[in-house]
Coordinates of C-alpha atoms and ligand atoms in Angstrom, one line a residue:
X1 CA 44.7 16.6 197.8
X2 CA 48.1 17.4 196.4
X3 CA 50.2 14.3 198.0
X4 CA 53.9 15.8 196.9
X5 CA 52.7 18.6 199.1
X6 CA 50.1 20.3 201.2
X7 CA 48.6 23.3 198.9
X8 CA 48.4 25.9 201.7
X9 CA 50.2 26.1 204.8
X10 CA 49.6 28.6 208.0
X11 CA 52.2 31.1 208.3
X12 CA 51.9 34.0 210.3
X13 CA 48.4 33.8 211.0
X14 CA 47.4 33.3 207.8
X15 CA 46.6 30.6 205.4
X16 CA 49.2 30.9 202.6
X17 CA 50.1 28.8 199.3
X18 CA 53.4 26.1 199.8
X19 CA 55.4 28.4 196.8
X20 CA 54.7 31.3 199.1
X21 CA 56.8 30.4 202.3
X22 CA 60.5 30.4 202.0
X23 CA 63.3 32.1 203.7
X24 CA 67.1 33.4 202.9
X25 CA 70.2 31.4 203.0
X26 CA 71.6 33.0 205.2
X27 CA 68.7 32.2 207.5
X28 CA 70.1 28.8 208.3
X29 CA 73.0 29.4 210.8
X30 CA 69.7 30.4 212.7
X31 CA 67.3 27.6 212.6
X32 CA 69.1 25.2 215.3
X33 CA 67.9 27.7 217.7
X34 CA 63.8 27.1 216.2
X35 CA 61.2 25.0 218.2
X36 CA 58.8 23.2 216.7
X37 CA 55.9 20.2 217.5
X38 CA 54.9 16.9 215.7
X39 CA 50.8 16.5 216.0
X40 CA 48.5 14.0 214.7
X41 CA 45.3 13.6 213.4
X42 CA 43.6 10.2 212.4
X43 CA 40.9 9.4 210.3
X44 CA 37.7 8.1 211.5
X45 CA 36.5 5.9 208.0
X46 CA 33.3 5.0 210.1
X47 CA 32.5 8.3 210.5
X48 CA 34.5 10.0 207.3
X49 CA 35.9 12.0 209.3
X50 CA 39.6 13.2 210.5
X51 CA 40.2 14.1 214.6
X52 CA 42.7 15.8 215.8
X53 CA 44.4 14.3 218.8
X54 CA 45.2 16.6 222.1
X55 CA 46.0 19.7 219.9
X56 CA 45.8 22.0 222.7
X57 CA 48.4 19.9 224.8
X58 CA 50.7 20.2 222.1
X59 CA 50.4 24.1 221.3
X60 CA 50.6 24.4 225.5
X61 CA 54.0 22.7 224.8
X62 CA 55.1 24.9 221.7
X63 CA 54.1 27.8 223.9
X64 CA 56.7 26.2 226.7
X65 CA 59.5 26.0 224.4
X66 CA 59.0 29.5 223.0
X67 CA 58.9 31.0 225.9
X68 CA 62.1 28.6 227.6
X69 CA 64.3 30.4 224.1
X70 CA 63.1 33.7 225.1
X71 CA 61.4 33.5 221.4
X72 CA 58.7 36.9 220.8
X73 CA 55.7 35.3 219.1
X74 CA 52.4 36.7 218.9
X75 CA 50.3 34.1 218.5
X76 CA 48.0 32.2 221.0
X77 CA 47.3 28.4 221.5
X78 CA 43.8 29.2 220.6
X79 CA 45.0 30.6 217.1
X80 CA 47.3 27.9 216.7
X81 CA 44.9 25.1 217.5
X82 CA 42.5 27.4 214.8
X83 CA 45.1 27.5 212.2
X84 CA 45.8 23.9 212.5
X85 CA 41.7 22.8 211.8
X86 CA 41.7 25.3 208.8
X87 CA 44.9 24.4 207.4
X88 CA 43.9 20.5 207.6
X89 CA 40.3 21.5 205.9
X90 CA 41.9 23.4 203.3
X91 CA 44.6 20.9 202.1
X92 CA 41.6 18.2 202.1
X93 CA 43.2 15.5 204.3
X94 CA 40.9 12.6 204.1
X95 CA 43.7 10.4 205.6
X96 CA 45.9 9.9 209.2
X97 CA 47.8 13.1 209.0
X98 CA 50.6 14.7 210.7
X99 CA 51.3 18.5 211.6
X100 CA 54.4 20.5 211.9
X101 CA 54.1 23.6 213.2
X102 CA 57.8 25.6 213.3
X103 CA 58.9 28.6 215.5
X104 CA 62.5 29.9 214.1
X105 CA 63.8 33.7 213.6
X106 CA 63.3 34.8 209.9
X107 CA 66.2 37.2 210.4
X108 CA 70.0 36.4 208.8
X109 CA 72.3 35.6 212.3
X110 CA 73.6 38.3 214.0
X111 CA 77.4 37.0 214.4
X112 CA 77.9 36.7 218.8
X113 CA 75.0 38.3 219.4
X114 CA 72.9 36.4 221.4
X115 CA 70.4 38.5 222.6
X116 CA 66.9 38.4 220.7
X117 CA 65.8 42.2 219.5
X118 CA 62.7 42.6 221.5
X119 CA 61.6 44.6 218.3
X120 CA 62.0 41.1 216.2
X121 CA 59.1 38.7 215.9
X122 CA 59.5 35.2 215.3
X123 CA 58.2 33.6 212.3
X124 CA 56.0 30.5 212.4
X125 CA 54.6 27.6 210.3
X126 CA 52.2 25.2 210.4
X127 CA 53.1 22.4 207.7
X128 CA 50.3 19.2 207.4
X129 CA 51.2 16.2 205.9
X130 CA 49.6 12.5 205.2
X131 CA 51.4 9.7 207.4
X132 CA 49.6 6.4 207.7
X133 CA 49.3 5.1 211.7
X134 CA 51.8 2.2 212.6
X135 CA 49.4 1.4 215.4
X136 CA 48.8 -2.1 213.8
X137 CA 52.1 -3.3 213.1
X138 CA 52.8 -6.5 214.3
X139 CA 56.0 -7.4 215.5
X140 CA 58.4 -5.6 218.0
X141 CA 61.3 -4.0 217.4
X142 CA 65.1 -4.7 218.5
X143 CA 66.9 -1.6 220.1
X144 CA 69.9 -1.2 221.7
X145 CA 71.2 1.3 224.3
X146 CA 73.2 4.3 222.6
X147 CA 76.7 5.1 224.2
X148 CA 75.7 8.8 223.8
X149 CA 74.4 10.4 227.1
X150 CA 71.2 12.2 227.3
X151 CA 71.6 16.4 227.5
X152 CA 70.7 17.2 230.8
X153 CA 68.3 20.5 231.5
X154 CA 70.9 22.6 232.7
X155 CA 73.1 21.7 229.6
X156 CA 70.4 21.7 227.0
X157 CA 67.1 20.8 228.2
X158 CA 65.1 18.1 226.6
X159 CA 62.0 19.8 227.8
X160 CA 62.3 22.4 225.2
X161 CA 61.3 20.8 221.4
X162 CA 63.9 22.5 220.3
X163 CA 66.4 21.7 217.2
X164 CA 69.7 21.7 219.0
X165 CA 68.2 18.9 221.0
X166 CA 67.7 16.7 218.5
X167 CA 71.4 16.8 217.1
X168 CA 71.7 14.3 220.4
X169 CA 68.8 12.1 219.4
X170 CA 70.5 11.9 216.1
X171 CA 73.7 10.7 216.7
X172 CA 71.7 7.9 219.4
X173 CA 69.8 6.8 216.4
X174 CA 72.7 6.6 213.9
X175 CA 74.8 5.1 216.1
X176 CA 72.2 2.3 216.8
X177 CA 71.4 1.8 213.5
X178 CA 74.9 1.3 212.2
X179 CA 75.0 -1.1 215.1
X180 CA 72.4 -3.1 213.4
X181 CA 69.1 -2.2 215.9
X182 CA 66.4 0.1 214.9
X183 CA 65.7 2.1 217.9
X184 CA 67.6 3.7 220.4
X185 CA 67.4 3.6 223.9
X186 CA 69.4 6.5 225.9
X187 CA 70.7 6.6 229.8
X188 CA 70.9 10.4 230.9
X189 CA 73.4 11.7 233.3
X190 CA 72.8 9.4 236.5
X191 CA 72.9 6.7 234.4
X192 CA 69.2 5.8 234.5
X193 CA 66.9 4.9 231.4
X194 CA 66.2 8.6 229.5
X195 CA 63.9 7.9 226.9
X196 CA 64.5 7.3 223.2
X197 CA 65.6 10.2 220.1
X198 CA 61.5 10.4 219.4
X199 CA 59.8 8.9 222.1
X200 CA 59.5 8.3 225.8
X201 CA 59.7 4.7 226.6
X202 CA 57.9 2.8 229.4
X203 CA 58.3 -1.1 230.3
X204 CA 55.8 -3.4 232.7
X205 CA 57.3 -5.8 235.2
X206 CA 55.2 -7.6 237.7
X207 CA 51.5 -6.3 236.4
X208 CA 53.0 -2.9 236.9
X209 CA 53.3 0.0 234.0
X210 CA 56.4 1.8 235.0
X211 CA 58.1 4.9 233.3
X212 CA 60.8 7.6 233.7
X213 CA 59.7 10.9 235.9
X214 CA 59.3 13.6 233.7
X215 CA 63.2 14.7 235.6
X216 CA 65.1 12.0 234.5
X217 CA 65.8 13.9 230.6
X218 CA 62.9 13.9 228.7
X219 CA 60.4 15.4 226.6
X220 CA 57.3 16.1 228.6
X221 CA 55.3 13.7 226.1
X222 CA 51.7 14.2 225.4
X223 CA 51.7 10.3 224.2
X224 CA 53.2 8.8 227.6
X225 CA 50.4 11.5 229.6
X226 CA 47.5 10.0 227.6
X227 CA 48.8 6.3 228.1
X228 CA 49.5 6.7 232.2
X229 CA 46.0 8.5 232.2
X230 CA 44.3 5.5 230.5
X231 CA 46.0 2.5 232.1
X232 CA 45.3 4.1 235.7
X233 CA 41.5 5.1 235.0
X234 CA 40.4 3.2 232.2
X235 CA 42.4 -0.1 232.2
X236 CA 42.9 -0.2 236.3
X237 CA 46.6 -0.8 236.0
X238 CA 49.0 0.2 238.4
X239 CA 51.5 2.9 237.3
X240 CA 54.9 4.3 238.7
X241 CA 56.8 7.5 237.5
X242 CA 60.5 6.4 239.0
X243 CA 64.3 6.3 237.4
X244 CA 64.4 2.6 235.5
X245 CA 68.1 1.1 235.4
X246 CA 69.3 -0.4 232.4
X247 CA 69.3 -3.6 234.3
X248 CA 65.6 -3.5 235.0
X249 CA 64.9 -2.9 231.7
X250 CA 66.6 -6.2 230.3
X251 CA 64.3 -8.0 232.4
X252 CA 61.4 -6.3 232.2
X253 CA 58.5 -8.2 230.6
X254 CA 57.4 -5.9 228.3
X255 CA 58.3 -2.5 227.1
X256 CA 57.5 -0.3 224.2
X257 CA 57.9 3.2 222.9
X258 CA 55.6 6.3 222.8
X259 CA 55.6 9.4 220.9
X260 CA 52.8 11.3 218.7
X261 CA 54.4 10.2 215.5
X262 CA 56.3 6.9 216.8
X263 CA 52.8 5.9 218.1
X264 CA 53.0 2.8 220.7
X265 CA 55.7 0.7 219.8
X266 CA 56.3 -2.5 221.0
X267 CA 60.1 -3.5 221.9
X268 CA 61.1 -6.9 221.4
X269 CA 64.7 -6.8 222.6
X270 CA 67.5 -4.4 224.0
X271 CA 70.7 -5.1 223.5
X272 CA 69.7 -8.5 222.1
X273 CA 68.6 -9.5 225.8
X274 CA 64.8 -10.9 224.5
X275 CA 61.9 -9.3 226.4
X276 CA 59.2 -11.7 227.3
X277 CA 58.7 -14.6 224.9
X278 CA 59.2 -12.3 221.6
X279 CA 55.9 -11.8 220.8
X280 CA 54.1 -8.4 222.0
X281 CA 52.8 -8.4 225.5
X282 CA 49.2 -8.6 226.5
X283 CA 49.1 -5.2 228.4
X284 CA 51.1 -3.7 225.6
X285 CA 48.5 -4.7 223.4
X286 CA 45.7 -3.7 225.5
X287 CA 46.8 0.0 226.0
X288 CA 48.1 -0.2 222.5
X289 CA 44.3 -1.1 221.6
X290 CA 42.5 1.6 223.7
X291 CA 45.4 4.2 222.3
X292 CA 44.0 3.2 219.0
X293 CA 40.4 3.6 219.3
X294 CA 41.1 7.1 221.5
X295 CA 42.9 8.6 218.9
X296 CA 40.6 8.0 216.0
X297 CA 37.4 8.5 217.8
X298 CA 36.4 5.1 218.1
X299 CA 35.9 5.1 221.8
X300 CA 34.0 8.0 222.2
X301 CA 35.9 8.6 226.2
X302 CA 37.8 11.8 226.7
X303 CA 35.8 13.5 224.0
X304 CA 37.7 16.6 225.2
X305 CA 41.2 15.3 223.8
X306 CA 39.5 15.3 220.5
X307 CA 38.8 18.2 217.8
X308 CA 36.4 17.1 214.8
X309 CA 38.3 18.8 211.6
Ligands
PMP401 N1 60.8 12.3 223.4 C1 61.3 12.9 222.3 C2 62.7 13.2 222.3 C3 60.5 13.2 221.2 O1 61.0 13.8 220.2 C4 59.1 12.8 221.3 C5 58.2 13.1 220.1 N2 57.7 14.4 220.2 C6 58.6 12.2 222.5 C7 59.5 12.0 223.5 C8 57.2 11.9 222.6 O2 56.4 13.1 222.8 P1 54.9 13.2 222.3 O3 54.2 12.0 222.9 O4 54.4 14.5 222.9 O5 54.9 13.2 220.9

Protein backbone atom coordinates (compact mmCIF):
# COMPACT_ATOMS: atom_id res chain seq x y z
CA UNK A 1 0.00 0.00 0.00
CA UNK A 2 0.85 3.56 -0.84
CA UNK A 3 1.86 4.85 2.99
CA UNK A 4 2.01 8.91 1.84
CA UNK A 5 -1.52 8.16 1.02
CA UNK A 6 -4.47 5.80 0.56
CA UNK A 7 -4.79 5.19 -3.35
CA UNK A 8 -8.68 5.33 -3.45
CA UNK A 9 -10.95 6.87 -1.24
CA UNK A 10 -15.05 6.64 -1.06
CA UNK A 11 -16.69 9.64 -2.14
CA UNK A 12 -20.12 9.91 -3.09
CA UNK A 13 -20.77 6.36 -3.14
CA UNK A 14 -18.17 5.45 -5.06
CA UNK A 15 -14.67 4.27 -4.82
CA UNK A 16 -12.56 7.08 -6.37
CA UNK A 17 -8.59 7.71 -6.77
CA UNK A 18 -6.90 10.35 -3.82
CA UNK A 19 -5.93 13.00 -7.10
CA UNK A 20 -9.68 12.73 -7.86
CA UNK A 21 -11.21 14.40 -4.67
CA UNK A 22 -10.70 18.04 -4.12
CA UNK A 23 -12.86 21.04 -3.72
CA UNK A 24 -12.75 25.10 -4.38
CA UNK A 25 -11.31 27.61 -2.25
CA UNK A 26 -13.88 29.26 -1.70
CA UNK A 27 -15.31 26.03 -0.17
CA UNK A 28 -13.56 26.66 3.06
CA UNK A 29 -15.59 29.44 4.80
CA UNK A 30 -18.00 26.32 4.70
CA UNK A 31 -16.26 23.45 6.20
CA UNK A 32 -16.60 24.45 10.07
CA UNK A 33 -20.13 23.73 9.54
CA UNK A 34 -19.00 19.60 8.23
CA UNK A 35 -19.37 16.55 10.57
CA UNK A 36 -17.27 13.90 10.40
CA UNK A 37 -16.13 10.43 12.52
CA UNK A 38 -12.84 8.84 13.55
CA UNK A 39 -13.10 4.75 13.21
CA UNK A 40 -10.69 2.09 13.76
CA UNK A 41 -9.81 -1.03 12.52
CA UNK A 42 -6.92 -3.33 14.04
CA UNK A 43 -5.05 -5.99 12.71
CA UNK A 44 -5.46 -9.48 13.80
CA UNK A 45 -1.52 -10.92 12.83
CA UNK A 46 -2.79 -14.35 14.23
CA UNK A 47 -5.24 -14.48 11.91
CA UNK A 48 -3.80 -11.96 9.00
CA UNK A 49 -6.49 -10.28 9.10
CA UNK A 50 -7.79 -6.46 9.76
CA UNK A 51 -11.39 -5.97 11.95
CA UNK A 52 -13.17 -3.25 11.98
CA UNK A 53 -14.32 -2.14 15.38
CA UNK A 54 -18.25 -1.06 16.02
CA UNK A 55 -18.55 0.44 12.46
CA UNK A 56 -22.25 0.61 12.58
CA UNK A 57 -22.15 2.58 16.01
CA UNK A 58 -20.12 5.03 14.44
CA UNK A 59 -22.09 5.63 11.12
CA UNK A 60 -25.44 5.63 13.57
CA UNK A 61 -23.50 8.61 15.08
CA UNK A 62 -22.49 10.37 11.68
CA UNK A 63 -26.16 9.80 10.77
CA UNK A 64 -26.92 11.89 14.30
CA UNK A 65 -24.85 14.69 13.54
CA UNK A 66 -26.06 15.06 9.93
CA UNK A 67 -29.28 15.08 10.78
CA UNK A 68 -28.71 17.51 14.24
CA UNK A 69 -27.04 20.34 11.04
CA UNK A 70 -30.04 19.72 9.11
CA UNK A 71 -27.35 18.30 6.45
CA UNK A 72 -29.26 16.44 3.02
CA UNK A 73 -27.19 13.23 2.47
CA UNK A 74 -28.28 10.35 0.62
CA UNK A 75 -26.51 7.82 1.86
CA UNK A 76 -27.31 4.99 4.43
CA UNK A 77 -25.35 3.45 7.38
CA UNK A 78 -25.45 0.25 5.58
CA UNK A 79 -23.62 1.94 2.51
CA UNK A 80 -21.39 3.68 4.61
CA UNK A 81 -20.35 0.70 6.74
CA UNK A 82 -20.03 -0.95 2.88
CA UNK A 83 -17.88 1.77 1.59
CA UNK A 84 -15.74 1.68 4.50
CA UNK A 85 -14.88 -2.50 4.07
CA UNK A 86 -14.25 -1.81 0.28
CA UNK A 87 -12.31 1.27 0.61
CA UNK A 88 -10.02 -0.57 3.44
CA UNK A 89 -9.68 -3.75 0.83
CA UNK A 90 -8.79 -1.68 -1.89
CA UNK A 91 -6.08 0.51 -0.36
CA UNK A 92 -4.56 -2.95 1.03
CA UNK A 93 -4.34 -2.14 4.81
CA UNK A 94 -2.43 -4.94 6.30
CA UNK A 95 -1.92 -2.78 9.50
CA UNK A 96 -4.12 -1.01 12.59
CA UNK A 97 -5.90 1.55 10.56
CA UNK A 98 -7.93 4.48 11.04
CA UNK A 99 -11.03 5.94 8.96
CA UNK A 100 -12.23 9.37 8.35
CA UNK A 101 -15.35 9.62 6.91
CA UNK A 102 -16.39 13.62 6.25
CA UNK A 103 -19.85 15.24 5.65
CA UNK A 104 -19.34 19.07 4.59
CA UNK A 105 -21.32 21.14 1.74
CA UNK A 106 -19.33 21.18 -1.59
CA UNK A 107 -20.94 24.50 -2.43
CA UNK A 108 -18.97 28.12 -2.16
CA UNK A 109 -20.77 30.01 1.21
CA UNK A 110 -23.68 31.72 0.59
CA UNK A 111 -22.81 35.14 2.55
CA UNK A 112 -25.89 35.27 5.71
CA UNK A 113 -27.71 32.68 4.36
CA UNK A 114 -28.15 30.09 6.68
CA UNK A 115 -30.63 28.04 5.42
CA UNK A 116 -29.48 24.74 3.56
CA UNK A 117 -31.12 24.61 -0.29
CA UNK A 118 -33.16 21.48 0.10
CA UNK A 119 -32.17 21.07 -3.59
CA UNK A 120 -28.24 20.85 -2.31
CA UNK A 121 -26.76 17.57 -1.39
CA UNK A 122 -23.96 17.22 0.84
CA UNK A 123 -20.77 15.80 -0.22
CA UNK A 124 -19.03 12.98 1.67
CA UNK A 125 -15.69 11.13 2.08
CA UNK A 126 -14.40 8.30 3.51
CA UNK A 127 -10.48 8.76 4.00
CA UNK A 128 -8.42 5.43 5.54
CA UNK A 129 -5.26 5.71 6.86
CA UNK A 130 -2.49 3.41 8.88
CA UNK A 131 -2.17 4.42 12.70
CA UNK A 132 -0.36 1.95 14.91
CA UNK A 133 -2.61 1.15 18.44
CA UNK A 134 -1.21 2.95 21.63
CA UNK A 135 -2.95 0.21 23.57
CA UNK A 136 0.45 -1.01 24.96
CA UNK A 137 2.08 2.05 26.02
CA UNK A 138 3.34 1.93 29.32
CA UNK A 139 3.28 4.88 31.34
CA UNK A 140 0.42 7.38 32.19
CA UNK A 141 0.13 10.58 31.22
CA UNK A 142 0.09 14.08 33.23
CA UNK A 143 -2.97 16.34 32.33
CA UNK A 144 -4.17 19.34 33.68
CA UNK A 145 -7.71 20.93 33.85
CA UNK A 146 -8.14 23.63 31.00
CA UNK A 147 -9.53 27.08 32.11
CA UNK A 148 -11.76 26.87 28.93
CA UNK A 149 -15.40 25.75 29.70
CA UNK A 150 -17.02 22.99 27.84
CA UNK A 151 -19.84 24.28 24.93
CA UNK A 152 -22.98 23.33 26.38
CA UNK A 153 -25.83 21.68 23.94
CA UNK A 154 -27.88 24.52 23.70
CA UNK A 155 -24.72 26.71 22.81
CA UNK A 156 -23.05 24.30 20.53
CA UNK A 157 -23.63 20.79 21.33
CA UNK A 158 -20.90 18.33 21.80
CA UNK A 159 -23.16 15.62 20.72
CA UNK A 160 -22.85 16.63 17.18
CA UNK A 161 -19.04 15.52 15.75
CA UNK A 162 -19.08 18.48 14.25
CA UNK A 163 -15.99 20.95 13.27
CA UNK A 164 -17.05 24.09 15.22
CA UNK A 165 -16.92 21.90 18.20
CA UNK A 166 -13.58 21.08 18.13
CA UNK A 167 -12.30 24.79 17.91
CA UNK A 168 -13.12 24.41 21.89
CA UNK A 169 -11.19 21.21 22.24
CA UNK A 170 -8.44 22.98 20.60
CA UNK A 171 -7.83 25.85 22.51
CA UNK A 172 -8.23 23.12 25.94
CA UNK A 173 -5.44 21.20 24.40
CA UNK A 174 -3.14 24.20 23.44
CA UNK A 175 -3.57 25.77 26.45
CA UNK A 176 -2.59 22.63 28.43
CA UNK A 177 0.19 21.89 26.46
CA UNK A 178 1.74 25.27 26.67
CA UNK A 179 1.24 24.67 30.35
CA UNK A 180 3.54 21.91 30.17
CA UNK A 181 0.82 18.67 30.48
CA UNK A 182 -0.23 16.58 27.63
CA UNK A 183 -3.85 16.12 27.96
CA UNK A 184 -6.60 18.11 28.86
CA UNK A 185 -9.15 17.74 31.16
CA UNK A 186 -12.42 20.11 30.68
CA UNK A 187 -15.30 21.17 33.44
CA UNK A 188 -18.57 22.11 31.47
CA UNK A 189 -21.01 24.70 32.60
CA UNK A 190 -22.00 23.37 36.22
CA UNK A 191 -18.60 23.06 36.80
CA UNK A 192 -18.50 19.22 36.77
CA UNK A 193 -15.80 16.99 34.97
CA UNK A 194 -16.72 17.20 30.90
CA UNK A 195 -14.53 15.01 29.28
CA UNK A 196 -11.27 15.72 27.40
CA UNK A 197 -10.77 17.62 23.41
CA UNK A 198 -10.69 13.72 22.05
CA UNK A 199 -11.95 11.51 24.56
CA UNK A 200 -14.35 10.91 27.39
CA UNK A 201 -12.68 10.26 30.56
CA UNK A 202 -13.62 7.87 33.40
CA UNK A 203 -11.78 7.40 36.89
CA UNK A 204 -12.32 4.32 39.71
CA UNK A 205 -12.51 5.18 43.30
CA UNK A 206 -13.43 2.57 45.91
CA UNK A 207 -13.63 -0.69 43.31
CA UNK A 208 -16.08 1.45 41.44
CA UNK A 209 -15.71 2.57 37.56
CA UNK A 210 -17.38 5.90 37.45
CA UNK A 211 -17.96 8.29 34.49
CA UNK A 212 -19.76 11.47 33.32
CA UNK A 213 -23.70 10.97 32.10
CA UNK A 214 -23.78 11.31 28.57
CA UNK A 215 -25.56 15.23 29.86
CA UNK A 216 -22.86 16.52 31.40
CA UNK A 217 -21.08 17.87 27.64
CA UNK A 218 -19.90 15.21 25.86
CA UNK A 219 -19.54 13.18 22.93
CA UNK A 220 -21.77 10.20 23.04
CA UNK A 221 -18.53 7.91 22.80
CA UNK A 222 -18.58 4.50 21.23
CA UNK A 223 -15.22 3.78 23.28
CA UNK A 224 -16.63 4.71 26.91
CA UNK A 225 -20.16 2.44 25.73
CA UNK A 226 -17.96 -0.55 24.89
CA UNK A 227 -15.80 -0.10 28.13
CA UNK A 228 -19.10 0.38 30.73
CA UNK A 229 -20.56 -2.72 28.71
CA UNK A 230 -17.46 -4.87 29.44
CA UNK A 231 -16.55 -3.92 32.97
CA UNK A 232 -20.41 -4.50 33.99
CA UNK A 233 -20.89 -7.91 32.06
CA UNK A 234 -17.58 -9.25 31.42
CA UNK A 235 -15.30 -7.96 34.27
CA UNK A 236 -18.28 -7.83 37.04
CA UNK A 237 -17.32 -4.25 38.09
CA UNK A 238 -19.57 -1.90 39.38
CA UNK A 239 -20.27 1.21 37.18
CA UNK A 240 -21.93 4.73 37.81
CA UNK A 241 -22.92 7.31 35.00
CA UNK A 242 -23.05 10.56 37.61
CA UNK A 243 -21.39 14.39 37.34
CA UNK A 244 -17.53 13.78 38.83
CA UNK A 245 -16.13 17.12 40.61
CA UNK A 246 -12.82 18.20 39.93
CA UNK A 247 -12.19 17.42 43.54
CA UNK A 248 -13.12 13.76 43.19
CA UNK A 249 -11.07 13.39 40.44
CA UNK A 250 -7.70 14.45 42.31
CA UNK A 251 -8.35 11.75 44.52
CA UNK A 252 -9.55 9.20 42.62
CA UNK A 253 -7.37 6.07 42.33
CA UNK A 254 -7.17 5.71 38.95
CA UNK A 255 -8.43 7.32 35.81
CA UNK A 256 -7.80 7.26 32.18
CA UNK A 257 -9.04 8.46 28.90
CA UNK A 258 -11.20 6.79 26.09
CA UNK A 259 -11.77 7.59 22.62
CA UNK A 260 -11.58 5.39 19.13
CA UNK A 261 -8.29 7.01 18.21
CA UNK A 262 -6.95 8.04 21.87
CA UNK A 263 -7.62 4.36 22.68
CA UNK A 264 -7.55 3.71 26.74
CA UNK A 265 -5.21 5.96 28.23
CA UNK A 266 -4.01 5.85 31.43
CA UNK A 267 -3.74 9.27 33.56
CA UNK A 268 -1.06 9.57 35.87
CA UNK A 269 -1.70 12.97 37.31
CA UNK A 270 -4.02 16.14 37.06
CA UNK A 271 -2.97 19.17 37.93
CA UNK A 272 0.27 17.50 39.21
CA UNK A 273 -2.01 15.98 42.21
CA UNK A 274 -0.48 12.13 41.63
CA UNK A 275 -3.17 9.51 41.11
CA UNK A 276 -2.52 6.24 42.88
CA UNK A 277 1.14 5.33 43.35
CA UNK A 278 2.17 6.50 39.54
CA UNK A 279 2.12 3.46 38.05
CA UNK A 280 -1.18 2.33 36.00
CA UNK A 281 -3.94 0.81 38.03
CA UNK A 282 -4.84 -2.75 38.06
CA UNK A 283 -8.56 -2.31 36.80
CA UNK A 284 -7.16 0.21 34.28
CA UNK A 285 -5.06 -2.48 33.06
CA UNK A 286 -7.64 -5.11 33.16
CA UNK A 287 -10.33 -3.29 30.99
CA UNK A 288 -7.40 -1.82 29.10
CA UNK A 289 -6.47 -5.68 28.40
CA UNK A 290 -9.93 -6.97 27.46
CA UNK A 291 -10.30 -3.52 25.22
CA UNK A 292 -7.28 -4.86 23.52
CA UNK A 293 -8.20 -8.35 22.70
CA UNK A 294 -12.02 -7.06 21.69
CA UNK A 295 -10.85 -4.76 19.26
CA UNK A 296 -8.49 -6.96 17.43
CA UNK A 297 -10.50 -10.12 17.53
CA UNK A 298 -8.57 -11.82 20.06
CA UNK A 299 -11.42 -12.52 22.32
CA UNK A 300 -13.77 -13.87 20.07
CA UNK A 301 -16.98 -12.12 22.61
CA UNK A 302 -19.31 -9.66 21.07
CA UNK A 303 -18.50 -11.08 17.58
CA UNK A 304 -21.29 -8.61 16.49
CA UNK A 305 -19.09 -5.37 17.26
CA UNK A 306 -16.73 -6.83 14.75
CA UNK A 307 -16.59 -6.75 10.73
CA UNK A 308 -13.93 -9.08 9.11
CA UNK A 309 -12.41 -6.68 6.11
N1 LIG B 1 -15.09 13.13 23.14
C1 LIG B 1 -14.61 13.82 22.10
C2 LIG B 1 -14.67 15.30 22.15
C3 LIG B 1 -14.05 13.15 21.00
O1 LIG B 1 -13.57 13.85 19.96
C4 LIG B 1 -13.98 11.75 21.02
C5 LIG B 1 -13.34 11.01 19.87
N2 LIG B 1 -14.25 10.71 18.87
C6 LIG B 1 -14.51 11.07 22.12
C7 LIG B 1 -15.06 11.78 23.16
C8 LIG B 1 -14.52 9.58 22.15
O2 LIG B 1 -15.52 9.10 21.28
P1 LIG B 1 -15.38 7.66 20.61
O3 LIG B 1 -15.14 6.72 21.70
O4 LIG B 1 -16.69 7.42 19.95
O5 LIG B 1 -14.26 7.75 19.65
Amino acid sequence: MNHEHPEFLWYNGKIVPWDNVTIHATVIPSLTSSVFEGIRAYWNPDEGRLYGFRFREHYERFADSIKLMRMNVPYSVDEFVDGSVETLRRNGHDSDAYLRPAAYSGHPHQGGHWMPDPDQVQDVFIHTKSWPSILTREDGIHCGFSSWTRIPDHILPPRIKCHANYANSRLASIETTINGYEGALILNMQGKVAEGPGACVMMVRRGKVITPPVTAGILESITRDTLIEISRDVLGLEVEERDIDRTELYVADEAFFCGTGLEVIPIASIDRYPLGDGQIGPLTLKIRSLYHDLVRGIDKRYAHWRIAI
